[in-house]
Amino acid sequence: MKPRYFILSLLCGAAFAGCQEAAEYTPSIYITEAQREEAKTITISAAGERAEFTVSAAKPVDRDTHVSFDVCPELIPTYNAKYGRTTVVLEDFEFAKKEVVIAAGKNVSESVEIIVNKKLEPGTFYCLPVKIVSTDGTMPILEPSSTLYLIFRAPVESRAMYIGSGNKCLVPTFAANPEFEGLDLKAMAEVTQECRVYANSFTKSDPYISSIMGFEGELCMRFGDVKIGYDVLQVCKGDYQPAAINTPCAINKWYHVAAVWSRSSLRVYIDGKLVAEQKNAGETVNIAGFHTMSGTGLGFGLGAASIYNGNRPLNGYLAEARVWSRALSSNEIANNKDLVVVDPQSEGLLAYWKMNEAESVSYRDPNLNRTFNCKIPDLTGHGYDAYGFSSNPSYIDATW
């Protein structure tokens, strides 16, 4: 065969294969939400509240099409294994109706409603897998999108502490006790920092930085920098400075933010989603050091992370601040975002400050040469208490 005819044969064969693939497409019926994600999280504040989802057809149906459902609690172990969760079955519920209709000429059904009949306990995920079991339409059920995991949670009510130029908080206890159960806090191979943050405003002048938490130069979460927008979340570890440039933040809104330093990368998360990542060379992180200037020092901080620019404070609120001695997985970050609270005795949880209550104290730290007026206790019991400068910090109520 001559080369030009050989090429023509290949093109014809490819076109034929493409036609075969196109011919294999079959319009189907599926759960609308399951086409995007196989799980949907719903916050239930009181008994009697409802969760909703719909069913779709790939094209408008030619007659009224009935679709019925059932629950499949036997699928919960599969979900838990995939997402690293410990959900329990939602037992006290009812369907408003277990069958819905896609009306003739339409391709989306009326809403399927599930009523939750009891008040849920905060700190627990409840799971209800629902599955299409039958349809009387001419289209088949699309099996991969026939199941939706409904995840129910109770809202968490708490208080958050104001962090600003008058109430920056530091953690001098890291420097005072830099070893924990054989772990050297000055040379950590893995670290995760996470918290909830609410900015009243961002710093809109040089250096455009509002600190969130961490130790500048080692591992610090902050909004802004001279190289990026003042509303952009950035995490800095020396020259490693990944920033969520495509996901700017807003004022007067709560965010769950996290920085994960592993043995190979630095990952940045907003509301449980990975938004930036940079590979590293396996360096260690020091959270127990401190810098000095004019006779006073600054180490790991909450809402303050620099010896420059008045410590580059946050103007806003912090809550649920945590430091882990391991690199949390993406699933764990997403779980913490949804569940809000964690067990203080969780594996690898080094320090945990809820920020919802401070004790009035007068404490002068000899390393930092600073006097503090309030203490935020470390809920893990490891003794890594944080200290603030205000004797009467401000709070706001928060519900997540």
GROMACS .gro file of C-alpha atoms in nm:
model
  400
    1MET     CA    1   0.000   0.000   0.000
    2LYS     CA    2   0.134   0.344  -0.091
    3PRO     CA    3   0.193   0.580   0.206
    4ARG     CA    4  -0.084   0.828   0.113
    5TYR     CA    5  -0.339   0.548   0.088
    6PHE     CA    6  -0.221   0.402   0.416
    7ILE     CA    7  -0.275   0.737   0.589
    8LEU     CA    8  -0.618   0.769   0.430
    9SER     CA    9  -0.710   0.424   0.558
   10LEU     CA   10  -0.606   0.521   0.912
   11LEU     CA   11  -0.816   0.837   0.899
   12CYS     CA   12  -1.116   0.647   0.772
   13GLY     CA   13  -1.067   0.386   1.044
   14ALA     CA   14  -1.045   0.655   1.312
   15ALA     CA   15  -1.358   0.822   1.181
   16PHE     CA   16  -1.541   0.491   1.181
   17ALA     CA   17  -1.429   0.420   1.538
   18GLY     CA   18  -1.549   0.766   1.640
   19CYS     CA   19  -1.888   0.697   1.483
   20GLN     CA   20  -1.906   0.372   1.672
   21GLU     CA   21  -1.833   0.550   2.003
   22ALA     CA   22  -2.094   0.816   1.929
   23ALA     CA   23  -2.347   0.546   1.842
   24GLU     CA   24  -2.295   0.387   2.183
   25TYR     CA   25  -2.428   0.697   2.364
   26THR     CA   26  -2.768   0.627   2.518
   27PRO     CA   27  -2.979   0.903   2.679
   28SER     CA   28  -3.039   0.805   3.041
   29ILE     CA   29  -3.205   0.903   3.368
   30TYR     CA   30  -2.994   0.996   3.672
   31ILE     CA   31  -2.989   1.190   4.001
   32THR     CA   32  -2.909   1.549   3.905
   33GLU     CA   33  -2.673   1.621   4.195
   34ALA     CA   34  -2.490   1.290   4.154
   35GLN     CA   35  -2.371   1.403   3.808
   36ARG     CA   36  -2.162   1.672   3.982
   37GLU     CA   37  -2.065   1.502   4.309
   38GLU     CA   38  -2.171   1.172   4.457
   39ALA     CA   39  -2.226   1.328   4.802
   40LYS     CA   40  -2.429   1.628   4.917
   41THR     CA   41  -2.384   1.778   5.264
   42ILE     CA   42  -2.690   1.932   5.432
   43THR     CA   43  -2.698   2.122   5.761
   44ILE     CA   44  -3.006   2.042   5.971
   45SER     CA   45  -3.080   2.285   6.254
   46ALA     CA   46  -3.401   2.131   6.392
   47ALA     CA   47  -3.627   1.828   6.361
   48GLY     CA   48  -3.864   1.855   6.066
   49GLU     CA   49  -3.620   2.020   5.826
   50ARG     CA   50  -3.581   1.876   5.479
   51ALA     CA   51  -3.321   1.781   5.223
   52GLU     CA   52  -3.402   1.800   4.852
   53PHE     CA   53  -3.265   1.664   4.526
   54THR     CA   54  -3.399   1.610   4.174
   55VAL     CA   55  -3.384   1.360   3.891
   56SER     CA   56  -3.285   1.448   3.534
   57ALA     CA   57  -3.319   1.293   3.193
   58ALA     CA   58  -3.053   1.347   2.931
   59LYS     CA   59  -3.323   1.491   2.701
   60PRO     CA   60  -3.688   1.595   2.746
   61VAL     CA   61  -3.914   1.294   2.799
   62ASP     CA   62  -4.197   1.225   2.556
   63ARG     CA   63  -4.445   1.132   2.831
   64ASP     CA   64  -4.479   1.161   3.209
   65THR     CA   65  -4.200   0.947   3.352
   66HIS     CA   66  -4.217   0.809   3.706
   67VAL     CA   67  -3.897   0.748   3.903
   68SER     CA   68  -3.887   0.572   4.241
   69PHE     CA   69  -3.618   0.553   4.511
   70ASP     CA   70  -3.500   0.356   4.806
   71VAL     CA   71  -3.229   0.391   5.070
   72CYS     CA   72  -2.920   0.169   5.074
   73PRO     CA   73  -2.756   0.183   5.420
   74GLU     CA   74  -2.533  -0.110   5.320
   75LEU     CA   75  -2.336   0.138   5.106
   76ILE     CA   76  -2.222   0.346   5.405
   77PRO     CA   77  -1.900   0.145   5.470
   78THR     CA   78  -1.802   0.205   5.106
   79TYR     CA   79  -1.855   0.580   5.145
   80ASN     CA   80  -1.665   0.593   5.475
   81ALA     CA   81  -1.368   0.406   5.330
   82LYS     CA   82  -1.352   0.631   5.025
   83TYR     CA   83  -1.373   0.962   5.211
   84GLY     CA   84  -1.209   0.871   5.542
   85ARG     CA   85  -1.521   0.944   5.744
   86THR     CA   86  -1.703   0.769   6.025
   87THR     CA   87  -2.061   0.847   5.924
   88VAL     CA   88  -2.352   0.672   6.091
   89VAL     CA   89  -2.682   0.587   5.930
   90LEU     CA   90  -2.962   0.843   5.956
   91GLU     CA   91  -3.239   0.636   6.108
   92ASP     CA   92  -3.524   0.875   6.192
   93PHE     CA   93  -3.639   1.015   5.858
   94GLU     CA   94  -3.917   0.985   5.601
   95PHE     CA   95  -3.968   1.055   5.232
   96ALA     CA   96  -4.234   1.314   5.157
   97LYS     CA   97  -4.287   1.073   4.866
   98LYS     CA   98  -4.066   0.798   4.726
   99GLU     CA   99  -4.165   0.859   4.366
  100VAL     CA  100  -4.137   1.170   4.150
  101VAL     CA  101  -4.240   1.259   3.798
  102ILE     CA  102  -4.049   1.408   3.509
  103ALA     CA  103  -4.334   1.576   3.322
  104ALA     CA  104  -4.375   1.525   2.949
  105GLY     CA  105  -4.161   1.771   2.757
  106LYS     CA  106  -3.936   1.834   3.059
  107ASN     CA  107  -3.603   1.684   3.158
  108VAL     CA  108  -3.590   1.762   3.533
  109SER     CA  109  -3.828   1.625   3.795
  110GLU     CA  110  -4.000   1.789   4.084
  111SER     CA  111  -3.795   1.781   4.405
  112VAL     CA  112  -3.750   1.466   4.607
  113GLU     CA  113  -3.789   1.561   4.974
  114ILE     CA  114  -3.651   1.377   5.276
  115ILE     CA  115  -3.768   1.492   5.618
  116VAL     CA  116  -3.530   1.456   5.915
  117ASN     CA  117  -3.742   1.376   6.219
  118LYS     CA  118  -3.491   1.430   6.498
  119LYS     CA  119  -3.242   1.691   6.612
  120LEU     CA  120  -2.892   1.591   6.513
  121GLU     CA  121  -2.593   1.583   6.745
  122PRO     CA  122  -2.309   1.827   6.666
  123GLY     CA  123  -1.984   1.655   6.582
  124THR     CA  124  -2.145   1.362   6.398
  125PHE     CA  125  -2.194   1.294   6.027
  126TYR     CA  126  -2.518   1.112   5.938
  127CYS     CA  127  -2.536   0.933   5.603
  128LEU     CA  128  -2.834   0.833   5.391
  129PRO     CA  129  -2.749   0.676   5.054
  130VAL     CA  130  -3.047   0.706   4.815
  131LYS     CA  131  -3.070   0.519   4.486
  132ILE     CA  132  -3.299   0.515   4.183
  133VAL     CA  133  -3.458   0.170   4.179
  134SER     CA  134  -3.705   0.195   3.893
  135THR     CA  135  -3.849   0.408   3.615
  136ASP     CA  136  -4.134   0.353   3.369
  137GLY     CA  137  -3.976   0.573   3.104
  138THR     CA  138  -3.815   0.472   2.779
  139MET     CA  139  -3.467   0.579   2.895
  140PRO     CA  140  -3.252   0.347   3.108
  141ILE     CA  141  -3.105   0.441   3.448
  142LEU     CA  142  -2.749   0.574   3.432
  143GLU     CA  143  -2.594   0.348   3.695
  144PRO     CA  144  -2.284   0.560   3.786
  145SER     CA  145  -2.511   0.857   3.873
  146SER     CA  146  -2.803   0.661   4.019
  147THR     CA  147  -2.685   0.690   4.381
  148LEU     CA  148  -2.650   1.003   4.595
  149TYR     CA  149  -2.499   1.005   4.944
  150LEU     CA  150  -2.687   1.259   5.155
  151ILE     CA  151  -2.465   1.366   5.445
  152PHE     CA  152  -2.642   1.540   5.732
  153ARG     CA  153  -2.477   1.745   6.006
  154ALA     CA  154  -2.590   1.971   6.288
  155PRO     CA  155  -2.473   2.333   6.287
  156VAL     CA  156  -2.200   2.420   6.534
  157GLU     CA  157  -2.263   2.728   6.747
  158SER     CA  158  -1.964   2.897   6.907
  159ARG     CA  159  -1.788   3.229   6.956
  160ALA     CA  160  -1.488   3.371   6.777
  161MET     CA  161  -1.222   3.606   6.912
  162TYR     CA  162  -1.133   3.939   6.756
  163ILE     CA  163  -0.770   3.959   6.647
  164GLY     CA  164  -0.631   4.301   6.563
  165SER     CA  165  -0.356   4.544   6.645
  166GLY     CA  166  -0.474   4.553   7.007
  167ASN     CA  167  -0.514   4.180   7.058
  168LYS     CA  168  -0.253   3.985   6.868
  169CYS     CA  169  -0.207   3.635   7.006
  170LEU     CA  170   0.120   3.441   7.031
  171VAL     CA  171   0.214   3.087   7.131
  172PRO     CA  172   0.530   3.130   7.344
  173THR     CA  173   0.474   2.779   7.481
  174PHE     CA  174   0.608   2.630   7.155
  175ALA     CA  175   0.944   2.798   7.219
  176ALA     CA  176   0.936   2.713   7.589
  177ASN     CA  177   0.866   2.343   7.527
  178PRO     CA  178   1.008   2.259   7.183
  179GLU     CA  179   0.998   1.882   7.227
  180PHE     CA  180   0.684   1.671   7.248
  181GLU     CA  181   0.694   1.293   7.280
  182GLY     CA  182   1.017   1.274   7.082
  183LEU     CA  183   0.903   1.528   6.824
  184ASP     CA  184   1.135   1.827   6.770
  185LEU     CA  185   0.913   2.129   6.703
  186LYS     CA  186   1.212   2.308   6.551
  187ALA     CA  187   1.254   2.045   6.279
  188MET     CA  188   0.915   1.903   6.183
  189ALA     CA  189   0.894   1.694   5.868
  190GLU     CA  190   0.517   1.743   5.843
  191VAL     CA  191   0.285   2.017   5.971
  192THR     CA  192  -0.078   2.113   5.914
  193GLN     CA  193  -0.223   2.447   6.020
  194GLU     CA  194  -0.594   2.518   5.996
  195CYS     CA  195  -0.849   2.764   6.132
  196ARG     CA  196  -1.164   2.957   6.057
  197VAL     CA  197  -1.107   3.321   5.969
  198TYR     CA  198  -1.334   3.621   5.915
  199ALA     CA  199  -1.182   3.945   5.791
  200ASN     CA  200  -1.340   4.280   5.869
  201SER     CA  201  -1.100   4.438   5.621
  202PHE     CA  202  -0.776   4.363   5.440
  203THR     CA  203  -0.454   4.563   5.455
  204LYS     CA  204  -0.459   4.785   5.145
  205SER     CA  205  -0.119   4.950   5.179
  206ASP     CA  206   0.238   4.821   5.159
  207PRO     CA  207   0.306   4.533   5.240
  208TYR     CA  208  -0.064   4.441   5.188
  209ILE     CA  209  -0.037   4.158   5.444
  210SER     CA  210  -0.292   4.046   5.704
  211SER     CA  211  -0.158   3.756   5.913
  212ILE     CA  212  -0.376   3.456   5.992
  213MET     CA  213  -0.154   3.210   6.177
  214GLY     CA  214   0.198   3.072   6.182
  215PHE     CA  215   0.562   3.174   6.215
  216GLU     CA  216   0.688   3.403   5.941
  217GLY     CA  217   0.974   3.254   5.742
  218GLU     CA  218   0.879   2.900   5.850
  219LEU     CA  219   0.513   2.835   5.777
  220CYS     CA  220   0.269   3.125   5.777
  221MET     CA  221  -0.085   3.164   5.643
  222ARG     CA  222  -0.181   3.519   5.549
  223PHE     CA  223  -0.389   3.733   5.321
  224GLY     CA  224  -0.197   3.939   5.067
  225ASP     CA  225   0.156   4.031   4.969
  226VAL     CA  226   0.318   4.292   4.745
  227LYS     CA  227   0.321   4.032   4.464
  228ILE     CA  228  -0.047   3.934   4.485
  229GLY     CA  229  -0.384   4.082   4.578
  230TYR     CA  230  -0.448   4.189   4.937
  231ASP     CA  231  -0.746   3.949   4.945
  232VAL     CA  232  -0.556   3.639   4.829
  233LEU     CA  233  -0.469   3.356   5.067
  234GLN     CA  234  -0.098   3.281   5.061
  235VAL     CA  235   0.119   3.037   5.258
  236CYS     CA  236   0.489   3.115   5.297
  237LYS     CA  237   0.781   2.892   5.388
  238GLY     CA  238   1.094   3.074   5.275
  239ASP     CA  239   1.085   3.090   4.895
  240TYR     CA  240   0.788   2.852   4.883
  241GLN     CA  241   0.491   3.086   4.854
  242PRO     CA  242   0.189   2.923   4.686
  243ALA     CA  243  -0.108   3.159   4.663
  244ALA     CA  244  -0.475   3.106   4.576
  245ILE     CA  245  -0.468   3.374   4.305
  246ASN     CA  246  -0.774   3.235   4.129
  247THR     CA  247  -0.976   3.217   4.452
  248PRO     CA  248  -0.973   3.562   4.621
  249CYS     CA  249  -1.152   3.599   4.954
  250ALA     CA  250  -1.412   3.851   5.068
  251ILE     CA  251  -1.462   4.053   5.383
  252ASN     CA  252  -1.740   3.974   5.630
  253LYS     CA  253  -1.742   3.606   5.540
  254TRP     CA  254  -1.618   3.296   5.720
  255TYR     CA  255  -1.360   3.072   5.555
  256HIS     CA  256  -1.197   2.748   5.662
  257VAL     CA  257  -0.832   2.775   5.556
  258ALA     CA  258  -0.553   2.520   5.584
  259ALA     CA  259  -0.184   2.483   5.499
  260VAL     CA  260  -0.031   2.136   5.472
  261TRP     CA  261   0.346   2.091   5.466
  262SER     CA  262   0.435   1.735   5.368
  263ARG     CA  263   0.768   1.574   5.282
  264SER     CA  264   0.719   1.667   4.916
  265SER     CA  265   0.479   1.961   4.881
  266LEU     CA  266   0.307   2.261   5.036
  267ARG     CA  267  -0.071   2.253   4.980
  268VAL     CA  268  -0.322   2.533   5.039
  269TYR     CA  269  -0.695   2.480   5.099
  270ILE     CA  270  -0.998   2.708   5.121
  271ASP     CA  271  -1.326   2.558   5.247
  272GLY     CA  272  -1.197   2.205   5.200
  273LYS     CA  273  -1.085   2.256   4.839
  274LEU     CA  274  -0.725   2.246   4.718
  275VAL     CA  275  -0.653   2.591   4.570
  276ALA     CA  276  -0.273   2.602   4.537
  277GLU     CA  277   0.024   2.365   4.563
  278GLN     CA  278   0.400   2.383   4.529
  279LYS     CA  279   0.656   2.104   4.540
  280ASN     CA  280   0.930   2.124   4.803
  281ALA     CA  281   1.267   1.959   4.860
  282GLY     CA  282   1.176   1.795   5.191
  283GLU     CA  283   1.297   2.070   5.425
  284THR     CA  284   1.175   2.074   5.787
  285VAL     CA  285   0.956   2.336   5.955
  286ASN     CA  286   1.036   2.522   6.277
  287ILE     CA  287   0.730   2.633   6.476
  288ALA     CA  288   0.917   2.678   6.807
  289GLY     CA  289   1.160   2.952   6.709
  290PHE     CA  290   1.120   3.327   6.751
  291HIS     CA  291   1.262   3.648   6.607
  292THR     CA  292   1.371   3.942   6.821
  293MET     CA  293   1.368   4.313   6.755
  294SER     CA  294   1.410   4.608   6.991
  295GLY     CA  295   1.443   4.374   7.287
  296THR     CA  296   1.116   4.187   7.228
  297GLY     CA  297   1.041   3.873   7.032
  298LEU     CA  298   0.770   3.723   6.816
  299GLY     CA  299   0.726   3.354   6.741
  300PHE     CA  300   0.429   3.148   6.629
  301GLY     CA  301   0.127   3.377   6.620
  302LEU     CA  302  -0.248   3.386   6.571
  303GLY     CA  303  -0.331   3.701   6.377
  304ALA     CA  304   0.030   3.822   6.396
  305ALA     CA  305   0.334   3.667   6.232
  306SER     CA  306   0.610   3.921   6.174
  307ILE     CA  307   0.851   4.146   6.359
  308TYR     CA  308   0.782   4.404   6.087
  309ASN     CA  309   0.492   4.641   6.010
  310GLY     CA  310   0.339   4.625   6.357
  311ASN     CA  311   0.341   4.244   6.331
  312ARG     CA  312   0.119   4.262   6.019
  313PRO     CA  313  -0.198   4.195   6.219
  314LEU     CA  314  -0.531   4.062   6.101
  315ASN     CA  315  -0.836   4.284   6.135
  316GLY     CA  316  -1.093   4.015   6.196
  317TYR     CA  317  -1.186   3.703   6.390
  318LEU     CA  318  -1.036   3.358   6.438
  319ALA     CA  319  -1.186   3.032   6.563
  320GLU     CA  320  -1.108   2.660   6.565
  321ALA     CA  321  -0.733   2.712   6.521
  322ARG     CA  322  -0.528   2.391   6.515
  323VAL     CA  323  -0.173   2.269   6.452
  324TRP     CA  324  -0.109   1.907   6.358
  325SER     CA  325   0.222   1.721   6.361
  326ARG     CA  326   0.130   1.535   6.043
  327ALA     CA  327   0.020   1.619   5.690
  328LEU     CA  328  -0.359   1.584   5.679
  329SER     CA  329  -0.504   1.433   5.363
  330SER     CA  330  -0.743   1.619   5.136
  331ASN     CA  331  -1.027   1.407   5.273
  332GLU     CA  332  -0.934   1.498   5.631
  333ILE     CA  333  -0.925   1.869   5.547
  334ALA     CA  334  -1.268   1.844   5.384
  335ASN     CA  335  -1.402   1.652   5.683
  336ASN     CA  336  -1.273   1.913   5.929
  337LYS     CA  337  -1.429   2.190   5.722
  338ASP     CA  338  -1.772   2.020   5.725
  339LEU     CA  339  -1.766   1.891   6.081
  340VAL     CA  340  -1.607   2.211   6.227
  341VAL     CA  341  -1.499   2.058   6.558
  342VAL     CA  342  -1.253   1.773   6.608
  343ASP     CA  343  -1.168   1.542   6.896
  344PRO     CA  344  -0.887   1.710   7.097
  345GLN     CA  345  -0.724   1.368   7.130
  346SER     CA  346  -0.711   1.309   6.754
  347GLU     CA  347  -0.396   1.141   6.622
  348GLY     CA  348  -0.126   1.399   6.554
  349LEU     CA  349  -0.320   1.698   6.690
  350LEU     CA  350  -0.050   1.904   6.860
  351ALA     CA  351  -0.247   2.212   6.969
  352TYR     CA  352  -0.612   2.322   6.948
  353TRP     CA  353  -0.744   2.670   7.034
  354LYS     CA  354  -1.119   2.714   6.994
  355MET     CA  355  -1.074   3.091   7.054
  356ASN     CA  356  -1.420   3.115   7.211
  357GLU     CA  357  -1.308   3.191   7.567
  358ALA     CA  358  -0.998   3.347   7.718
  359GLU     CA  359  -0.882   3.356   8.077
  360SER     CA  360  -0.765   3.685   8.225
  361VAL     CA  361  -0.399   3.656   8.328
  362SER     CA  362  -0.086   3.862   8.369
  363TYR     CA  363   0.200   3.660   8.226
  364ARG     CA  364   0.544   3.776   8.114
  365ASP     CA  365   0.724   3.537   7.884
  366PRO     CA  366   1.102   3.537   7.937
  367ASN     CA  367   1.184   3.431   7.579
  368LEU     CA  368   0.975   3.691   7.399
  369ASN     CA  369   1.018   3.952   7.673
  370ARG     CA  370   0.650   4.041   7.646
  371THR     CA  371   0.364   4.067   7.894
  372PHE     CA  372   0.034   3.903   7.803
  373ASN     CA  373  -0.308   3.971   7.955
  374CYS     CA  374  -0.519   3.675   7.847
  375LYS     CA  375  -0.469   3.302   7.790
  376ILE     CA  376  -0.640   3.084   7.529
  377PRO     CA  377  -0.611   2.724   7.654
  378ASP     CA  378  -0.484   2.441   7.437
  379LEU     CA  379  -0.768   2.186   7.443
  380THR     CA  380  -0.537   1.891   7.374
  381GLY     CA  381  -0.389   1.915   7.722
  382HIS     CA  382  -0.037   1.933   7.578
  383GLY     CA  383   0.020   2.271   7.740
  384TYR     CA  384   0.064   2.478   7.422
  385ASP     CA  385  -0.156   2.761   7.542
  386ALA     CA  386  -0.178   3.081   7.338
  387TYR     CA  387  -0.160   3.427   7.494
  388GLY     CA  388  -0.310   3.758   7.389
  389PHE     CA  389  -0.239   4.120   7.471
  390SER     CA  390  -0.595   4.231   7.551
  391SER     CA  391  -0.732   4.174   7.900
  392ASN     CA  392  -1.086   4.195   7.763
  393PRO     CA  393  -1.093   4.061   7.405
  394SER     CA  394  -1.402   4.103   7.189
  395TYR     CA  395  -1.607   3.812   7.054
  396ILE     CA  396  -1.883   3.749   6.804
  397ASP     CA  397  -2.127   3.460   6.794
  398ALA     CA  398  -2.073   3.226   6.502
  399THR     CA  399  -2.264   2.938   6.352
  400TRP     CA  400  -2.111   2.705   6.094
   0.00000   0.00000   0.00000
